[in-house]
Amino acid sequence: DIQMTQSPSSVSASIGDRVTITCRASQGISSWLAWYQQKPGKAPKLLVYAASTLQSGVPSRFSGSGSGTDFTLTISSLQPEDFATYYCQQANSFTFGPGTKVDIK
Amino acid sequence: EVQLVESGGGLVQPGGSLRLSCTASGLTFSTYGVTWVRQAPGKGLEWVSGIGYDDITYYADSVKGRFTISRDNSKNTLYLQMNSLTAKDTAVYFCAKDLDNTFNWFDPWGQGTLVTVSS
């Protein structure tokens, strides 16, 4: 089974900061990766799929990159509504990463 | 606007059964795959099961043989029949729509329904 890891597990950041989250697959998955955002008590929301395609309606400050085993989600300028937990998900067996919590510094 | 609404959660004893429903609106339900993902209290996301528009079903190893996914396109409804429940199945269960019929990624999601397995 493909395992997914994320780093860091949490990050404290300020409004306007650039935030980068990394996701690593235990074996190559080409570009079969998605990123989701989840706020407390809410359902997850798809941000990026196919590693770098921004879902419709998602602000352009979010971007995804990578292929093979190493992927990143970048928030170019953190906004108040971006404080949340972010999960990567590989599309082969739908495994999710453990999540990265972004909170206020 | 596509909306998914889960129902059927509740408190069930270990070894018991429960059937979850997910009713969809704003889409031609029969033409999309749909999936169940769960989240134990304070934990991360775990994919549970999925069914394609072609009725092909998929299960996580952790639920295979105990859970059954099905759909009724005439009612725009997805089901998850859960049997032989244990405390490890306690979670919020979300349903979600296959984004583009590739069955790789999912959006949107419902608000979730809580299943608690406890005596």
Tab-separated table of C-alpha atoms in Angstrom:
chain	number	residue	atom	x	y	z
A	1	ASP	CA	0.000	0.000	0.000
A	2	ILE	CA	1.120	3.546	-0.729
A	3	GLN	CA	1.748	5.578	2.422
A	4	MET	CA	1.532	9.352	2.540
A	5	THR	CA	3.431	11.631	4.893
A	6	GLN	CA	3.148	15.373	5.371
A	7	SER	CA	5.454	17.957	6.864
A	8	PRO	CA	5.287	19.882	8.977
A	9	SER	CA	2.469	18.483	11.101
A	10	SER	CA	1.659	22.018	12.153
A	11	VAL	CA	2.851	25.500	11.289
A	12	SER	CA	2.251	28.838	12.945
A	13	ALA	CA	2.172	31.747	10.545
A	14	SER	CA	1.085	35.369	10.262
A	15	ILE	CA	-1.248	37.055	7.807
A	16	GLY	CA	0.648	37.707	4.589
A	17	ASP	CA	3.199	34.941	5.159
A	18	ARG	CA	4.131	32.452	2.474
A	19	VAL	CA	3.358	28.937	3.677
A	20	THR	CA	4.603	25.717	2.086
A	21	ILE	CA	3.354	22.239	3.001
A	22	THR	CA	5.065	19.104	1.765
A	23	CYS	CA	3.531	15.717	1.002
A	24	ARG	CA	5.575	12.620	0.229
A	25	ALA	CA	4.358	9.307	-1.196
A	26	SER	CA	6.079	6.029	-0.318
A	27	GLN	CA	6.260	5.208	-4.024
A	28	GLY	CA	5.837	7.152	-7.222
A	29	ILE	CA	2.315	8.290	-8.018
A	30	SER	CA	3.031	10.485	-11.054
A	31	SER	CA	0.686	13.469	-10.648
A	32	TRP	CA	-2.140	11.561	-9.006
A	33	LEU	CA	-2.396	13.821	-5.981
A	34	ALA	CA	-4.985	16.188	-4.524
A	35	TRP	CA	-4.995	18.724	-1.704
A	36	TYR	CA	-7.962	19.457	0.580
A	37	GLN	CA	-8.642	22.153	3.153
A	38	GLN	CA	-10.707	21.420	6.251
A	39	LYS	CA	-11.873	23.920	8.825
A	40	PRO	CA	-13.025	22.790	12.297
A	41	GLY	CA	-16.455	21.168	12.243
A	42	LYS	CA	-16.694	21.461	8.464
A	43	ALA	CA	-16.362	19.142	5.505
A	44	PRO	CA	-13.139	19.049	3.506
A	45	LYS	CA	-12.913	21.194	0.386
A	46	LEU	CA	-10.900	20.313	-2.713
A	47	LEU	CA	-8.218	22.890	-3.486
A	48	VAL	CA	-5.890	21.274	-6.024
A	49	TYR	CA	-6.032	18.074	-8.076
A	50	ALA	CA	-3.709	16.360	-10.505
A	51	ALA	CA	-0.916	17.850	-8.355
A	52	SER	CA	-1.163	21.354	-9.802
A	53	THR	CA	-4.658	22.046	-11.180
A	54	LEU	CA	-6.533	24.599	-9.106
A	55	GLN	CA	-10.153	23.650	-8.443
A	56	SER	CA	-12.700	26.144	-9.742
A	57	GLY	CA	-13.344	28.977	-7.306
A	58	VAL	CA	-10.168	28.463	-5.280
A	59	PRO	CA	-8.125	31.653	-4.839
A	60	SER	CA	-4.982	31.945	-6.938
A	61	ARG	CA	-2.811	32.354	-3.824
A	62	PHE	CA	-3.024	28.559	-3.552
A	63	SER	CA	-0.782	26.515	-5.820
A	64	GLY	CA	0.357	22.929	-6.039
A	65	SER	CA	3.436	21.381	-7.572
A	66	GLY	CA	5.413	18.162	-7.773
A	67	SER	CA	5.279	14.720	-9.305
A	68	GLY	CA	6.491	11.245	-8.504
A	69	THR	CA	6.924	11.125	-4.740
A	70	ASP	CA	7.317	14.737	-3.620
A	71	PHE	CA	4.607	17.382	-3.706
A	72	THR	CA	4.020	20.834	-2.264
A	73	LEU	CA	1.057	23.069	-1.534
A	74	THR	CA	1.948	26.755	-1.318
A	75	ILE	CA	-0.137	29.606	0.015
A	76	SER	CA	1.569	32.700	-1.353
A	77	SER	CA	0.077	35.223	1.092
A	78	LEU	CA	-1.801	33.751	4.040
A	79	GLN	CA	-5.264	35.194	4.651
A	80	PRO	CA	-7.421	34.917	7.806
A	81	GLU	CA	-9.731	32.393	6.140
A	82	ASP	CA	-6.806	30.076	5.350
A	83	PHE	CA	-6.277	28.941	8.930
A	84	ALA	CA	-7.275	25.293	8.654
A	85	THR	CA	-5.920	21.764	8.331
A	86	TYR	CA	-4.638	20.666	4.939
A	87	TYR	CA	-4.594	17.067	3.703
A	88	CYS	CA	-2.983	15.509	0.656
A	89	GLN	CA	-4.638	12.486	-0.959
A	90	GLN	CA	-3.217	10.064	-3.479
A	91	ALA	CA	-5.612	8.875	-6.123
A	92	ASN	CA	-4.517	5.243	-6.479
A	93	SER	CA	-5.975	3.835	-3.285
A	94	PHE	CA	-7.340	7.151	-1.990
A	95	THR	CA	-4.954	7.299	0.959
A	96	PHE	CA	-4.852	10.628	2.781
A	97	GLY	CA	-1.848	12.168	4.450
A	98	PRO	CA	-2.016	12.823	8.217
A	99	GLY	CA	-2.707	16.529	7.768
A	100	THR	CA	-0.941	19.836	8.410
A	101	LYS	CA	-2.564	22.344	10.730
A	102	VAL	CA	-1.969	26.000	9.879
A	103	ASP	CA	-2.649	28.277	12.809
A	104	ILE	CA	-2.072	31.852	13.834
A	105	LYS	CA	1.322	32.861	15.146
B	1	GLU	CA	-25.385	24.014	-7.012
B	2	VAL	CA	-24.487	20.450	-6.114
B	3	GLN	CA	-25.435	19.497	-2.557
B	4	LEU	CA	-24.971	16.267	-0.639
B	5	VAL	CA	-26.772	15.582	2.629
B	6	GLU	CA	-25.908	12.615	4.831
B	7	SER	CA	-28.264	11.006	7.335
B	8	GLY	CA	-28.628	7.843	9.367
B	9	GLY	CA	-25.868	8.286	11.901
B	10	GLY	CA	-26.350	7.636	15.594
B	11	LEU	CA	-25.385	5.497	18.564
B	12	VAL	CA	-25.076	1.754	17.967
B	13	GLN	CA	-23.780	-1.057	20.140
B	14	PRO	CA	-20.647	-3.016	19.220
B	15	GLY	CA	-21.559	-5.765	16.790
B	16	GLY	CA	-24.573	-3.829	15.578
B	17	SER	CA	-25.536	-2.456	12.176
B	18	LEU	CA	-26.403	0.915	10.735
B	19	ARG	CA	-27.286	2.221	7.285
B	20	LEU	CA	-26.141	5.648	6.195
B	21	SER	CA	-27.751	7.618	3.368
B	22	CYS	CA	-26.467	10.470	1.236
B	23	THR	CA	-28.998	12.349	-0.856
B	24	ALA	CA	-27.724	14.447	-3.734
B	25	SER	CA	-29.258	17.401	-5.531
B	26	GLY	CA	-28.197	19.741	-8.304
B	27	LEU	CA	-26.657	17.054	-10.490
B	28	THR	CA	-27.510	14.085	-12.676
B	29	PHE	CA	-26.668	11.642	-9.923
B	30	SER	CA	-26.521	8.560	-12.117
B	31	THR	CA	-23.607	9.944	-14.129
B	32	TYR	CA	-21.164	10.394	-11.245
B	33	GLY	CA	-19.206	8.227	-8.883
B	34	VAL	CA	-19.633	8.870	-5.178
B	35	THR	CA	-17.618	7.916	-2.159
B	36	TRP	CA	-17.612	7.675	1.646
B	37	VAL	CA	-14.787	9.088	3.757
B	38	ARG	CA	-14.722	9.015	7.548
B	39	GLN	CA	-12.968	10.962	10.286
B	40	ALA	CA	-12.592	9.606	13.799
B	41	PRO	CA	-12.846	12.236	16.559
B	42	GLY	CA	-9.751	14.438	16.481
B	43	LYS	CA	-8.144	12.349	13.741
B	44	GLY	CA	-7.454	12.592	10.025
B	45	LEU	CA	-9.418	11.516	6.971
B	46	GLU	CA	-9.816	7.858	6.012
B	47	TRP	CA	-11.327	6.754	2.714
B	48	VAL	CA	-13.939	4.024	3.291
B	49	SER	CA	-15.708	3.036	0.093
B	50	GLY	CA	-16.758	4.246	-3.330
B	51	ILE	CA	-19.076	3.368	-6.192
B	52	GLY	CA	-18.639	4.452	-9.764
B	53	TYR	CA	-21.327	5.647	-12.155
B	54	ASP	CA	-21.000	2.147	-13.604
B	55	ASP	CA	-21.796	0.563	-10.213
B	56	ILE	CA	-18.270	-0.780	-9.739
B	57	THR	CA	-17.571	-0.758	-6.014
B	58	TYR	CA	-14.391	-0.158	-4.018
B	59	TYR	CA	-13.635	-0.777	-0.342
B	60	ALA	CA	-10.875	-0.030	2.112
B	61	ASP	CA	-9.350	-3.150	3.651
B	62	SER	CA	-10.548	-2.004	7.072
B	63	VAL	CA	-14.223	-2.359	6.090
B	64	LYS	CA	-14.163	-5.027	3.387
B	65	GLY	CA	-16.652	-7.777	4.170
B	66	ARG	CA	-18.469	-5.661	6.757
B	67	PHE	CA	-19.643	-2.604	4.813
B	68	THR	CA	-21.654	-2.533	1.580
B	69	ILE	CA	-22.008	0.506	-0.636
B	70	SER	CA	-24.930	0.904	-3.021
B	71	ARG	CA	-26.847	3.570	-4.871
B	72	ASP	CA	-30.435	4.208	-5.960
B	73	ASN	CA	-30.286	6.558	-8.914
B	74	SER	CA	-34.083	6.958	-8.961
B	75	LYS	CA	-33.793	8.533	-5.502
B	76	ASN	CA	-30.465	10.327	-6.064
B	77	THR	CA	-29.244	8.507	-2.978
B	78	LEU	CA	-26.063	6.727	-1.931
B	79	TYR	CA	-26.071	4.183	0.880
B	80	LEU	CA	-23.551	2.586	3.197
B	81	GLN	CA	-24.704	-0.521	5.024
B	82	MET	CA	-22.408	-1.053	8.001
B	83	ASN	CA	-22.405	-4.387	9.848
B	84	SER	CA	-20.330	-5.873	12.686
B	85	LEU	CA	-19.478	-2.413	13.937
B	86	THR	CA	-16.664	-1.859	16.442
B	87	ALA	CA	-15.459	1.145	18.409
B	88	LYS	CA	-12.876	1.748	15.665
B	89	ASP	CA	-15.737	2.614	13.304
B	90	THR	CA	-16.739	5.600	15.450
B	91	ALA	CA	-16.366	8.633	13.201
B	92	VAL	CA	-18.054	11.339	11.204
B	93	TYR	CA	-18.917	9.843	7.833
B	94	PHE	CA	-18.819	12.161	4.818
B	95	CYS	CA	-20.088	11.435	1.332
B	96	ALA	CA	-18.488	13.164	-1.619
B	97	LYS	CA	-18.944	13.334	-5.372
B	98	ASP	CA	-16.349	12.240	-7.896
B	99	LEU	CA	-15.115	15.517	-9.363
B	100	ASP	CA	-14.754	14.504	-12.991
B	101	ASN	CA	-15.661	10.821	-13.274
B	102	THR	CA	-12.062	9.706	-13.071
B	103	PHE	CA	-12.694	8.498	-9.503
B	104	ASN	CA	-9.483	10.150	-8.358
B	105	TRP	CA	-10.639	13.226	-6.414
B	106	PHE	CA	-13.789	14.345	-4.717
B	107	ASP	CA	-15.794	17.538	-4.514
B	108	PRO	CA	-18.142	18.666	-3.109
B	109	TRP	CA	-18.633	16.900	0.210
B	110	GLY	CA	-21.642	16.650	2.485
B	111	GLN	CA	-21.624	17.989	6.046
B	112	GLY	CA	-21.174	14.529	7.555
B	113	THR	CA	-23.107	12.278	9.924
B	114	LEU	CA	-21.731	11.013	13.231
B	115	VAL	CA	-21.622	7.296	13.985
B	116	THR	CA	-20.829	6.321	17.562
B	117	VAL	CA	-20.210	2.665	18.396
B	118	SER	CA	-20.445	2.173	22.133
B	119	SER	CA	-22.182	0.049	24.726
